[in-house]
Amino acid sequence: MSYCVHCGVELDDAARRCPLCHTPVLDPNRLQNGETPPSFPQRREEVLPVSKKEAGLLLTAMLLSAAVCCVVLNLFLGRGRAWSLYFAGAAGMLWIWFALPLFLRRMVPALRLTADLAAVGVYVYLISLDLGGAAWFWGLVLPLLGAAEAAVLVLSLLLGRPHSLLTRFVMVLCAVAFFTMAAEWSIDRYVRGTWSPAWSLVVCAICVSLCIPLVIVRWVPSLREEARRRFHI
Amino acid sequence: MAKEPQAKKWYRLDNAGILYSALQTEQYSAIYRFTAVMARPVEPQALRRAIQRTMPRFPGFSVCIRRGLFWYYLEPNRRSGPFLKEDVRCPCRPVRFQEDNGWLVRFYYYENRLSLEVFHALSDGAGTMVFFKTLLAVYLQELGVEMPWGDGILNVEEPPRPEELEDAYLRYAGERALPLRFPPRAYPNTGTPEPFYTLHVVVGTMAVEQVKARARAYGATVTEYLTAVLLQVIAQRQDRENPLHKRPVSLVVPVNLRSFFPSETLRNFIITVSPGIDPSLGEYTFPEIVAQVRSYLKLWADPHKLRALITRNVGFTTNRFLQRVPVVLKNPILALNYRLGGTRPYSGTISNPGQVRLPPQMAPHIDHVEVILGQATVPRSHCCVVSCNGTMAVSFAGTLKETDTPRDFFRFLVKEGIRVKVTANDPGY
Ligand SMILES: [Zn+2]
């Protein structure tokens, strides 16, 4: 029988510290006593995460019914145009964004990103069909989406590994620079047919000028130590 | 199995049950646990037989919960189970309606500890007490101990009676309801939450006689005394933090309505009242807190007021508008209502399921009983007091790392001259 010297409460024979104030129990006789089983079980229960299937089904049903309602309404109202496809397409896009992850819990992030952007692409493609402008879809939207996908994908792969904060920052800056270049390239090509980089070069210059001191700090040990000291959390 | 003459196919939840099932999330557990610490290690085979014999007598516990369009409802669970399991470190895991074959009761054993966990939508402490005592009696019978029926132990060979499944709230709801109001925000008494599925349990055991003697010295009952102690230690914690504005300190105290309105129901029939103090008015001495708690609880021991409170709580199940809101939308409404009216205005909970009276044949086989409440919606300790065989067990359970509240509570009792023994489920053993 032992007592906590701070709380004055009697403790369990098996207790090594007081559960109230965490003061260790120092009992010279304990070594001879042998182990008593703890008074509470110590087995940890393995608890699986909740299945989200039900929520997924509910969302599916809601989106599906909204889409079907719009299509049916389209048969009576404004029959000249297939306006309901806007709503149906939006519902489909929302389904891929929010309902699909509920069904496929172990979705690889890259796959999810691709699926999300592909959903946007298909939706915009449908809109471009309705507006009679397939050209701007192929010329402008698709390259932009592709660039965004590439930038975010490479970035997420790189950031997934352990890197120092500085390296991460440099990576993000490089991704921003890449995306602006790609954006201007596709806009120029669509509007003028040639690539004459202008504003994206400004953004790139800023990114590079921010990167250079970061890279120097990252690679010079004494500077790195200084930065670590000054900015520790 | 085939003959269940008066067993209904399905039935409605009572208003407390509706609230508990609406609140049920992975961050909140309306599960509580009764543990009997036996004189000898539990024999799982005998306990399994005892569970099988006892469950049919308690149809209110042999149910699963289903979701209708507007309300949840209960129906008899025909699937296999409930199964006896080896005990786990973190008790009162939040219930998931789909898992565990839909069972809302769980049975565990570990060394000398025999535990029963019940979802609060099925029954309150008093109803579960009858179930638990009957289970213990049947278990002891299985071990070959002569055990009579009666004394709060139901004969498992008799069929269940319909009045045990009554929704007593509906029977006693009156005409006039108390107006709904949200009390001011109280001192929250929270702490740093632990990661998922961790529940810290600290149990202090002491002699009932010593506590009674101290309570009598202040002219109070045991419940009033312990409530006052808890209020005092929480108020002192707020003082230590030295806030700009002191908030009121107030507790949720469930009241068993069976002592005011006769009913034999084994389902929920409790209501909560909230004694408290307002430290912004000045510092309260301990005798002042006792007096405050005592007069507050006296004020609420009024059947007319309690009936008006019941009427108010039943009101939302009979509200024309709420009735027609689908359950998926109703649950967030109820959860918000609970947040404003059930969590924010309080600093803690102290529950007292009362004294477990054991028949003389049973007493030598049971050392004492502990009751543990599941995790609150916020990281805060829930306190529960139960006494049995002359031993009182006070438990604190919560997901928070800090141990301020139980530590100061038990230290206070030790200073009062009460011998306290503390056990906990923490590692560090
Ligand atoms: Zn201690």
XYZ file of C-alpha atoms and ligand atoms in Angstrom:
663
model
C 0.000 0.000 0.000
C 1.532 3.311 -1.069
C 0.429 6.918 -0.850
C 1.066 9.920 -3.046
C 3.261 12.351 -1.139
C 1.499 15.338 -2.715
C -2.129 14.281 -2.838
C -2.275 12.116 0.263
C -4.413 9.562 -1.537
C -3.793 5.864 -1.345
C -2.570 4.381 -4.620
C -2.990 1.134 -6.375
C -0.291 -1.485 -5.714
C 0.512 -1.551 -9.413
C 0.811 2.246 -9.736
C 4.223 3.623 -10.608
C 3.064 7.225 -10.451
C 0.156 9.096 -8.959
C -2.619 9.409 -11.561
C -3.606 12.805 -10.162
C -0.293 14.673 -10.064
C 2.044 12.225 -11.877
C 4.503 12.117 -8.967
C 6.479 8.847 -9.203
C 5.977 6.324 -6.438
C 9.278 5.468 -4.793
C 8.909 2.271 -2.849
C 12.164 0.475 -2.054
C 10.247 -2.711 -1.224
C 8.538 -2.929 -4.585
C 11.438 -4.805 -6.162
C 10.848 -7.766 -3.877
C 7.080 -7.694 -4.243
C 6.798 -8.847 -7.829
C 4.253 -7.513 -10.279
C 0.602 -7.089 -9.456
C -1.732 -6.826 -12.452
C -2.962 -3.280 -13.128
C -6.437 -2.613 -11.800
C -7.666 -1.453 -15.203
C -7.244 -3.402 -18.437
C -4.477 -2.114 -20.689
C -5.634 -3.679 -23.952
C -6.185 -1.059 -26.612
C -9.088 -1.630 -28.907
C -8.486 -1.234 -32.618
C -11.118 1.152 -33.908
C -11.617 1.448 -37.639
C -12.607 4.757 -39.185
C -16.287 5.145 -39.879
C -17.573 4.044 -43.269
C -18.857 7.029 -45.204
C -20.785 4.949 -47.702
C -24.159 6.029 -46.382
C -23.330 9.717 -46.711
C -22.004 8.993 -50.207
C -25.236 7.291 -51.214
C -27.273 10.161 -49.804
C -25.214 12.717 -51.725
C -25.475 10.615 -54.887
C -29.227 10.446 -54.547
C -29.525 14.179 -53.974
C -27.338 15.123 -56.942
C -28.979 12.560 -59.189
C -32.474 13.722 -58.331
C -31.496 17.366 -58.908
C -30.027 16.494 -62.302
C -33.022 14.362 -63.338
C -35.440 17.111 -62.259
C -33.627 19.646 -64.413
C -33.607 17.353 -67.446
C -37.330 16.648 -67.057
C -38.052 20.361 -66.654
C -36.008 21.052 -69.774
C -38.458 18.902 -71.780
C -41.201 21.442 -71.045
C -39.409 24.758 -70.507
C -37.017 26.363 -72.970
C -36.971 23.366 -75.268
C -34.829 25.161 -77.802
C -31.673 24.753 -75.711
C -30.318 21.980 -73.570
C -29.856 24.297 -70.562
C -30.429 21.458 -68.153
C -27.088 19.975 -69.162
C -25.413 22.816 -67.268
C -27.058 21.637 -64.090
C -26.538 17.966 -64.844
C -22.885 18.599 -65.624
C -22.449 20.606 -62.437
C -24.083 17.794 -60.480
C -21.693 15.305 -62.078
C -18.731 17.480 -61.242
C -19.857 17.874 -57.641
C -20.354 14.130 -57.445
C -16.762 13.466 -58.486
C -15.485 16.128 -56.113
C -17.386 15.168 -53.003
C -19.177 11.813 -53.329
C -16.447 9.745 -54.990
C -13.968 10.234 -52.110
C -16.653 8.977 -49.730
C -16.839 5.680 -51.603
C -13.147 5.260 -52.340
C -11.583 6.094 -49.017
C -8.081 4.997 -49.940
C -7.918 7.124 -53.062
C -4.378 8.151 -54.039
C -4.212 11.978 -53.847
C -2.761 12.176 -57.376
C -5.664 10.159 -58.725
C -8.140 12.311 -56.860
C -6.592 15.479 -58.212
C -6.663 14.106 -61.750
C -10.280 13.051 -61.367
C -11.273 16.459 -59.958
C -9.563 18.375 -62.743
C -10.863 15.959 -65.378
C -14.367 16.633 -64.048
C -13.797 20.364 -64.472
C -12.418 19.730 -67.977
C -15.392 17.660 -69.069
C -17.811 20.199 -67.641
C -16.136 23.108 -69.411
C -16.004 21.022 -72.604
C -19.773 20.498 -72.441
C -20.279 24.237 -71.946
C -17.996 25.006 -74.880
C -20.011 22.610 -77.047
C -23.209 24.412 -76.123
C -21.694 27.825 -76.795
C -20.274 26.614 -80.096
C -16.686 27.343 -79.143
C -14.673 24.164 -79.144
C -11.641 26.195 -80.222
C -11.156 28.061 -76.952
C -11.611 24.859 -75.035
C -8.828 23.049 -76.872
C -6.649 26.093 -77.248
C -6.974 27.671 -73.825
C -8.776 25.665 -71.143
C -7.132 22.313 -71.697
C -3.521 23.572 -71.589
C -4.313 25.643 -68.482
C -5.854 22.661 -66.715
C -2.941 20.499 -67.790
C -0.432 22.994 -66.439
C -2.322 23.278 -63.154
C -2.445 19.511 -62.830
C 1.259 19.132 -63.568
C 2.245 21.903 -61.150
C 0.099 20.685 -58.254
C 0.958 17.038 -58.857
C 4.719 17.547 -58.891
C 4.445 19.892 -55.932
C 2.372 17.478 -53.856
C 4.760 14.627 -54.669
C 7.754 16.727 -53.632
C 6.106 18.114 -50.516
C 5.005 14.644 -49.474
C 8.592 13.799 -48.562
C 10.263 15.341 -45.537
C 12.039 18.553 -46.516
C 13.119 21.602 -44.609
C 10.792 24.579 -44.551
C 13.109 26.572 -46.812
C 13.226 23.863 -49.453
C 9.465 23.636 -49.410
C 9.153 27.357 -49.889
C 11.529 27.257 -52.850
C 9.499 24.428 -54.392
C 6.255 26.374 -54.081
C 7.862 29.434 -55.678
C 9.181 27.326 -58.579
C 5.713 25.836 -59.102
C 4.154 29.316 -59.190
C 6.751 30.438 -61.739
C 6.145 27.376 -63.896
C 2.391 27.848 -63.852
C 2.559 31.531 -64.850
C 4.895 30.675 -67.738
C 2.568 27.929 -68.931
C -0.463 30.195 -68.550
C 1.022 32.980 -70.615
C 2.246 30.505 -73.202
C -1.221 29.061 -73.740
C -2.943 32.470 -73.723
C -0.467 33.935 -76.196
C -0.715 30.937 -78.469
C -4.490 31.138 -78.501
C -4.787 34.914 -78.910
C -1.830 35.789 -81.142
C -0.516 32.466 -82.340
C 3.026 33.215 -81.154
C 4.633 33.116 -77.773
C 6.035 36.439 -76.594
C 6.605 36.155 -72.859
C 6.069 39.394 -70.936
C 4.198 39.477 -67.622
C 5.049 35.912 -66.756
C 8.720 36.842 -66.946
C 8.119 39.482 -64.276
C 6.520 36.901 -61.986
C 9.353 34.473 -62.713
C 11.959 37.120 -61.953
C 10.319 37.854 -58.621
C 10.156 34.140 -57.775
C 13.790 33.604 -58.726
C 14.927 36.637 -56.764
C 13.065 35.275 -53.737
C 14.490 31.809 -54.284
C 18.160 32.802 -54.521
C 18.527 34.063 -50.917
C 16.507 31.084 -49.673
C 18.761 28.648 -51.518
C 21.850 30.365 -50.158
C 20.521 30.226 -46.612
C 19.571 26.614 -47.140
C 23.028 25.528 -48.322
C 25.316 27.622 -46.098
C 25.348 25.889 -42.702
C 26.097 28.950 -40.609
C 23.277 30.963 -42.203
C 20.966 28.032 -41.816
C 21.737 27.784 -38.123
C 21.149 31.522 -37.738
C 17.781 31.281 -39.482
C 16.819 28.330 -37.326
C 17.686 30.274 -34.190
C 15.877 33.440 -35.208
C 12.697 31.799 -36.459
C 12.251 28.882 -34.096
C 8.726 28.252 -32.890
C -38.069 -17.099 -28.538
C -41.285 -17.338 -30.538
C -43.677 -16.307 -27.806
C -43.452 -12.597 -27.216
C -47.061 -11.680 -26.663
C -46.802 -8.080 -25.558
C -43.432 -7.280 -27.153
C -44.156 -4.571 -29.654
C -42.594 -4.684 -33.100
C -41.001 -1.254 -32.773
C -41.291 1.747 -30.502
C -40.455 5.429 -30.346
C -37.510 6.878 -28.480
C -38.335 8.964 -25.458
C -37.316 12.615 -25.541
C -34.014 12.011 -23.736
C -33.272 9.167 -26.154
C -33.969 11.409 -29.145
C -31.456 13.913 -27.860
C -28.755 11.319 -27.161
C -29.104 9.701 -30.572
C -29.075 13.088 -32.314
C -25.867 14.055 -30.542
C -24.102 10.779 -31.201
C -20.865 11.489 -33.068
C -17.306 10.271 -32.963
C -16.540 13.133 -30.555
C -19.297 12.447 -28.068
C -20.312 9.316 -26.259
C -23.702 8.851 -24.658
C -22.468 5.491 -23.383
C -22.015 4.910 -19.692
C -20.502 1.966 -17.918
C -21.416 0.073 -14.765
C -18.552 -1.971 -13.353
C -18.831 -4.431 -10.516
C -15.513 -5.218 -8.882
C -16.100 -8.803 -7.763
C -14.449 -10.628 -4.906
C -13.032 -13.215 -7.303
C -11.926 -13.130 -10.985
C -14.834 -13.167 -13.438
C -15.574 -16.500 -15.115
C -16.395 -15.691 -18.735
C -18.282 -18.938 -19.464
C -20.703 -18.403 -16.579
C -21.095 -14.749 -17.487
C -21.902 -15.652 -21.090
C -24.666 -17.972 -19.897
C -25.919 -15.282 -17.534
C -26.115 -12.730 -20.372
C -28.092 -15.177 -22.491
C -30.528 -15.817 -19.677
C -30.925 -12.173 -18.711
C -31.313 -10.416 -22.070
C -34.801 -11.799 -22.989
C -36.175 -10.464 -19.700
C -35.120 -6.920 -20.708
C -36.579 -6.217 -24.153
C -35.764 -2.521 -23.703
C -32.074 -3.381 -23.828
C -32.302 -6.028 -26.593
C -32.903 -3.474 -29.312
C -31.185 -1.819 -32.213
C -31.744 1.722 -33.383
C -33.079 2.501 -36.861
C -33.474 5.718 -38.754
C -36.895 6.648 -40.012
C -37.495 9.661 -42.190
C -38.456 11.925 -39.302
C -37.249 10.164 -36.169
C -35.012 7.389 -35.027
C -36.835 4.416 -33.561
C -35.988 1.226 -31.690
C -36.820 -2.289 -32.741
C -35.981 -5.715 -31.300
C -32.540 -6.864 -32.391
C -32.775 -10.342 -33.906
C -29.122 -10.650 -34.779
C -26.678 -12.729 -32.767
C -25.135 -11.212 -29.675
C -24.541 -9.261 -27.549
C -21.117 -10.803 -27.085
C -18.952 -10.809 -24.001
C -15.603 -9.220 -24.731
C -12.289 -8.880 -22.978
C -12.115 -5.441 -21.449
C -10.302 -2.541 -23.071
C -8.392 0.381 -21.652
C -10.587 3.180 -22.970
C -14.183 2.466 -21.947
C -17.379 4.049 -23.279
C -16.310 4.178 -26.913
C -18.866 6.213 -28.911
C -21.582 3.963 -30.289
C -21.957 3.365 -34.007
C -25.452 2.294 -34.883
C -24.386 0.019 -37.741
C -21.574 -1.822 -35.999
C -21.459 -4.606 -33.420
C -24.556 -6.207 -34.984
C -26.529 -3.139 -33.962
C -26.270 -3.891 -30.224
C -26.447 -0.894 -27.934
C -25.275 -2.746 -24.826
C -21.794 -4.200 -24.345
C -20.367 -6.634 -21.825
C -16.733 -6.785 -20.754
C -14.629 -8.697 -18.252
C -11.122 -8.235 -16.913
C -9.713 -9.949 -13.814
C -12.245 -9.101 -11.077
C -14.065 -6.469 -13.094
C -17.389 -7.180 -14.736
C -18.607 -4.295 -16.868
C -21.778 -3.376 -18.682
C -21.973 -0.457 -21.110
C -25.312 0.984 -22.152
C -26.298 3.610 -24.709
C -28.141 6.346 -22.870
C -31.011 6.387 -25.382
C -32.115 3.004 -23.973
C -32.138 3.666 -20.288
C -30.942 5.910 -17.483
C -28.879 4.968 -14.468
C -31.823 3.733 -12.419
C -33.110 1.461 -15.199
C -29.660 0.111 -15.930
C -29.143 -0.504 -12.233
C -32.029 -3.001 -12.260
C -30.621 -4.680 -15.359
C -27.115 -4.783 -13.903
C -28.194 -6.159 -10.536
C -30.283 -8.823 -12.224
C -27.335 -9.764 -14.434
C -25.064 -10.018 -11.401
C -27.616 -12.184 -9.583
C -27.965 -14.525 -12.572
C -24.192 -14.673 -12.922
C -23.831 -15.649 -9.277
C -26.568 -18.252 -9.753
C -24.551 -19.662 -12.647
C -21.635 -19.918 -10.252
C -23.841 -21.954 -7.900
C -24.750 -19.281 -5.351
C -28.281 -19.419 -3.957
C -29.911 -16.162 -5.075
C -33.521 -15.130 -4.521
C -35.483 -12.819 -6.841
C -36.802 -9.505 -5.572
C -34.970 -6.628 -3.880
C -34.575 -4.785 -7.181
C -33.674 -8.009 -8.968
C -36.150 -9.128 -11.627
C -37.059 -12.767 -12.067
C -35.615 -13.694 -15.466
C -38.008 -16.640 -15.746
C -41.011 -14.305 -15.835
C -42.033 -12.528 -19.019
C -41.297 -8.796 -19.263
C -44.069 -6.446 -18.190
C -45.346 -3.652 -20.452
C -45.006 -0.944 -17.782
C -41.232 -1.456 -17.836
C -41.191 -0.134 -21.408
C -43.384 2.864 -20.685
C -42.378 6.352 -21.835
C -42.990 7.965 -18.459
C -42.185 11.449 -19.735
C -45.282 11.388 -21.915
C -47.451 10.131 -19.071
C -46.407 12.930 -16.721
C -46.125 15.806 -19.186
C -48.656 18.485 -18.215
C -50.233 21.488 -19.847
C -47.897 24.298 -18.924
C -44.272 24.218 -19.990
C -41.370 26.173 -18.561
C -40.167 28.754 -21.078
C -37.053 27.774 -23.026
C -34.057 29.878 -22.130
C -30.321 29.652 -22.578
C -28.390 30.435 -19.381
C -25.211 32.529 -19.670
C -21.946 30.919 -20.699
C -20.230 29.287 -17.731
C -16.543 28.701 -17.016
C -15.876 25.824 -19.442
C -13.349 23.855 -17.325
C -11.880 22.155 -20.408
C -8.349 21.111 -21.265
C -6.089 19.783 -23.989
C -7.863 17.009 -25.848
C -6.136 13.667 -26.366
C -6.086 12.001 -29.791
C -8.972 9.862 -30.915
C -10.424 7.187 -28.652
C -8.581 8.038 -25.497
C -10.601 8.363 -22.337
C -8.840 9.058 -19.074
C -10.586 7.508 -16.119
C -9.710 8.216 -12.496
C -11.705 6.471 -9.785
C -11.491 7.315 -6.110
C -12.972 4.916 -3.590
C -13.766 5.800 -0.004
C -15.941 4.707 2.896
C -19.519 5.943 2.609
C -19.692 6.483 6.363
C -16.782 8.932 6.358
C -18.327 10.970 3.535
C -21.720 10.916 5.237
C -20.184 12.151 8.476
C -18.464 15.066 6.737
C -21.638 15.931 4.811
C -23.641 15.863 8.018
C -21.163 18.266 9.590
C -22.222 20.808 6.944
C -25.874 19.853 7.315
C -26.007 18.381 3.827
C -26.666 15.098 2.097
C -23.868 13.231 0.340
C -24.982 14.439 -3.110
C -25.191 18.062 -1.976
C -21.809 17.814 -0.285
C -19.992 16.268 -3.261
C -21.656 18.704 -5.675
C -20.422 21.562 -3.524
C -16.896 20.116 -3.449
C -16.854 19.884 -7.236
C -18.161 23.437 -7.604
C -15.511 24.666 -5.213
C -12.562 23.000 -6.989
C -13.752 24.222 -10.403
C -14.197 27.757 -9.070
C -10.697 27.597 -7.605
C -9.309 26.486 -10.954
C -10.915 29.519 -12.567
C -9.380 31.718 -9.864
C -5.919 30.298 -10.605
C -6.301 31.224 -14.262
C -7.087 34.752 -13.059
C -9.424 35.734 -15.887
C -10.515 39.276 -16.648
C -14.158 38.382 -16.131
C -15.111 35.530 -13.893
C -17.801 33.352 -15.364
C -20.418 31.456 -13.375
C -19.521 27.909 -12.342
C -22.414 25.561 -12.701
C -22.941 21.830 -12.929
C -25.422 19.509 -14.586
C -27.049 17.242 -12.014
C -29.444 14.552 -13.258
C -32.502 13.993 -11.077
C -34.228 10.640 -11.012
C -37.902 11.469 -11.598
C -39.096 8.112 -10.271
C -38.849 9.475 -6.752
C -41.375 12.214 -7.637
C -43.608 10.468 -10.170
C -44.229 6.766 -9.586
C -43.236 4.706 -12.608
C -41.777 1.283 -13.146
C -40.159 2.167 -16.434
C -36.679 0.847 -17.165
C -36.219 3.478 -19.855
C -35.091 7.070 -19.369
C -36.886 9.023 -16.705
C -34.464 11.680 -15.565
C -34.182 15.392 -15.908
C -31.243 17.665 -15.245
C -31.026 20.657 -12.949
C -28.021 22.927 -12.576
C -26.801 24.195 -9.222
C -24.053 26.770 -9.462
C -22.374 29.843 -8.100
C -21.370 33.129 -9.683
C -17.843 34.022 -8.511
C -18.118 37.459 -10.118
C -20.305 38.361 -7.140
C -17.434 37.669 -4.761
C -15.681 34.681 -3.312
C -17.812 31.910 -1.878
C -16.639 29.979 1.168
C -17.204 26.238 1.144
C -20.112 26.306 3.650
C -21.721 29.004 1.499
C -21.460 26.802 -1.558
C -22.997 23.901 0.347
C -25.859 26.145 1.453
C -26.336 27.399 -2.100
C -26.434 23.865 -3.574
C -28.722 22.688 -0.827
C -31.284 25.422 -1.253
C -31.139 25.139 -5.051
C -31.798 21.402 -5.023
C -34.576 21.901 -2.449
C -36.173 24.459 -4.732
C -36.225 21.958 -7.559
C -37.664 19.145 -5.440
C -41.064 20.458 -6.461
C -43.246 18.140 -8.554
C -45.067 21.073 -10.181
C -41.880 22.659 -11.414
C -40.459 19.322 -12.506
C -43.639 18.556 -14.406
C -43.382 21.879 -16.238
C -39.769 21.039 -17.076
C -40.804 17.612 -18.404
C -43.498 19.313 -20.471
C -40.919 21.620 -21.973
C -38.559 18.772 -22.862
C -41.355 16.690 -24.333
C -42.441 19.788 -26.258
C -39.984 19.383 -29.065
C -41.207 15.880 -29.861
C -44.780 17.173 -30.183
C -43.864 20.393 -31.953
C -45.728 20.379 -35.278
C -42.866 21.974 -37.146
C -40.030 19.846 -35.722
C -42.039 16.679 -36.232
C -42.038 17.263 -39.975
C -38.357 18.042 -40.344
C -36.400 15.035 -41.679
C -34.089 13.478 -39.120
C -30.913 14.350 -41.040
C -31.797 18.039 -40.688
C -33.277 17.677 -37.229
C -30.087 16.267 -35.715
C -28.006 19.414 -36.337
C -30.824 21.531 -34.886
C -30.884 19.423 -31.738
C -27.078 19.413 -31.556
C -26.989 23.212 -31.768
C -29.681 23.447 -29.138
C -27.634 21.146 -26.896
C -24.533 23.227 -27.481
C -26.282 26.443 -26.436
C -28.473 25.009 -23.706
C -26.606 21.898 -22.577
C -22.860 22.489 -22.908
C -22.036 26.189 -22.894
C -23.856 27.138 -19.686
C -22.149 24.401 -17.630
C -18.715 23.635 -16.240
C -19.219 19.939 -15.623
C -21.529 17.096 -14.757
C -21.993 15.239 -11.511
C -24.258 12.253 -11.725
C -25.398 10.183 -8.798
C -27.177 6.951 -9.756
C -27.544 6.383 -6.041
C -26.882 3.541 -3.731
C -26.700 -0.022 -5.018
C -28.628 -2.021 -2.417
C -27.493 -5.620 -2.540
C -29.374 -8.523 -0.967
C -27.365 -10.180 1.824
C -26.635 -13.270 -0.307
C -25.000 -11.098 -2.938
C -22.971 -8.696 -0.814
C -20.009 -10.981 -0.012
C -19.343 -11.613 -3.719
C -19.131 -7.969 -4.759
C -16.524 -5.581 -3.460
C -17.900 -2.365 -4.887
C -19.478 -0.821 -7.983
C -18.139 1.946 -10.215
C -20.003 3.986 -12.813
C -18.173 5.817 -15.607
C -19.703 8.318 -18.029
C -18.591 8.601 -21.656
C -16.788 11.519 -23.197
C -18.481 14.918 -23.309
C -18.847 17.024 -26.460
C -15.956 19.127 -25.174
C -12.800 17.877 -23.421
C -14.199 18.054 -19.920
C -14.400 15.623 -17.006
C -17.676 13.940 -16.184
C -18.063 12.948 -12.574
C -20.184 10.065 -11.367
C -20.835 8.895 -7.817
C -22.154 5.509 -6.775
C -22.043 3.640 -3.507
C -22.325 -0.040 -2.775
C -21.439 -2.260 0.178
C -20.312 0.737 2.205
C -17.802 1.841 -0.448
C -18.353 4.976 -2.458
C -16.734 5.244 -5.880
C -16.329 8.675 -7.453
C -15.196 8.528 -11.074
C -13.912 11.235 -13.377
C -13.790 10.464 -17.095
C -12.756 12.779 -19.892
C -10.652 13.129 -23.004
C -8.501 15.908 -21.569
C -4.861 15.596 -20.507
C -5.110 17.844 -17.440
C -6.025 16.220 -14.154
C -6.794 19.416 -12.213
C -10.405 18.650 -11.441
C -10.054 15.094 -10.040
C -6.774 16.000 -8.330
C -8.198 18.966 -6.461
C -11.429 17.099 -5.758
C -9.702 14.160 -4.067
C -7.146 16.377 -2.333
C -10.035 18.346 -0.848
C -11.628 15.156 0.457
C -8.302 14.034 1.916
C -7.981 17.385 3.718
C -11.482 16.853 5.052
C -10.173 13.702 6.678
C -11.634 11.151 4.290
C -9.382 8.272 3.243
C -9.372 8.047 -0.547
C -7.860 5.341 -2.705
C -7.245 6.311 -6.334
C -6.961 4.045 -9.355
C -6.730 5.022 -13.013
C -6.705 3.468 -16.454
C -3.648 5.446 -17.519
C -0.480 3.744 -18.608
C 2.459 4.564 -16.421
C 1.904 1.397 -14.518
Zn -0.490 12.789 -6.370
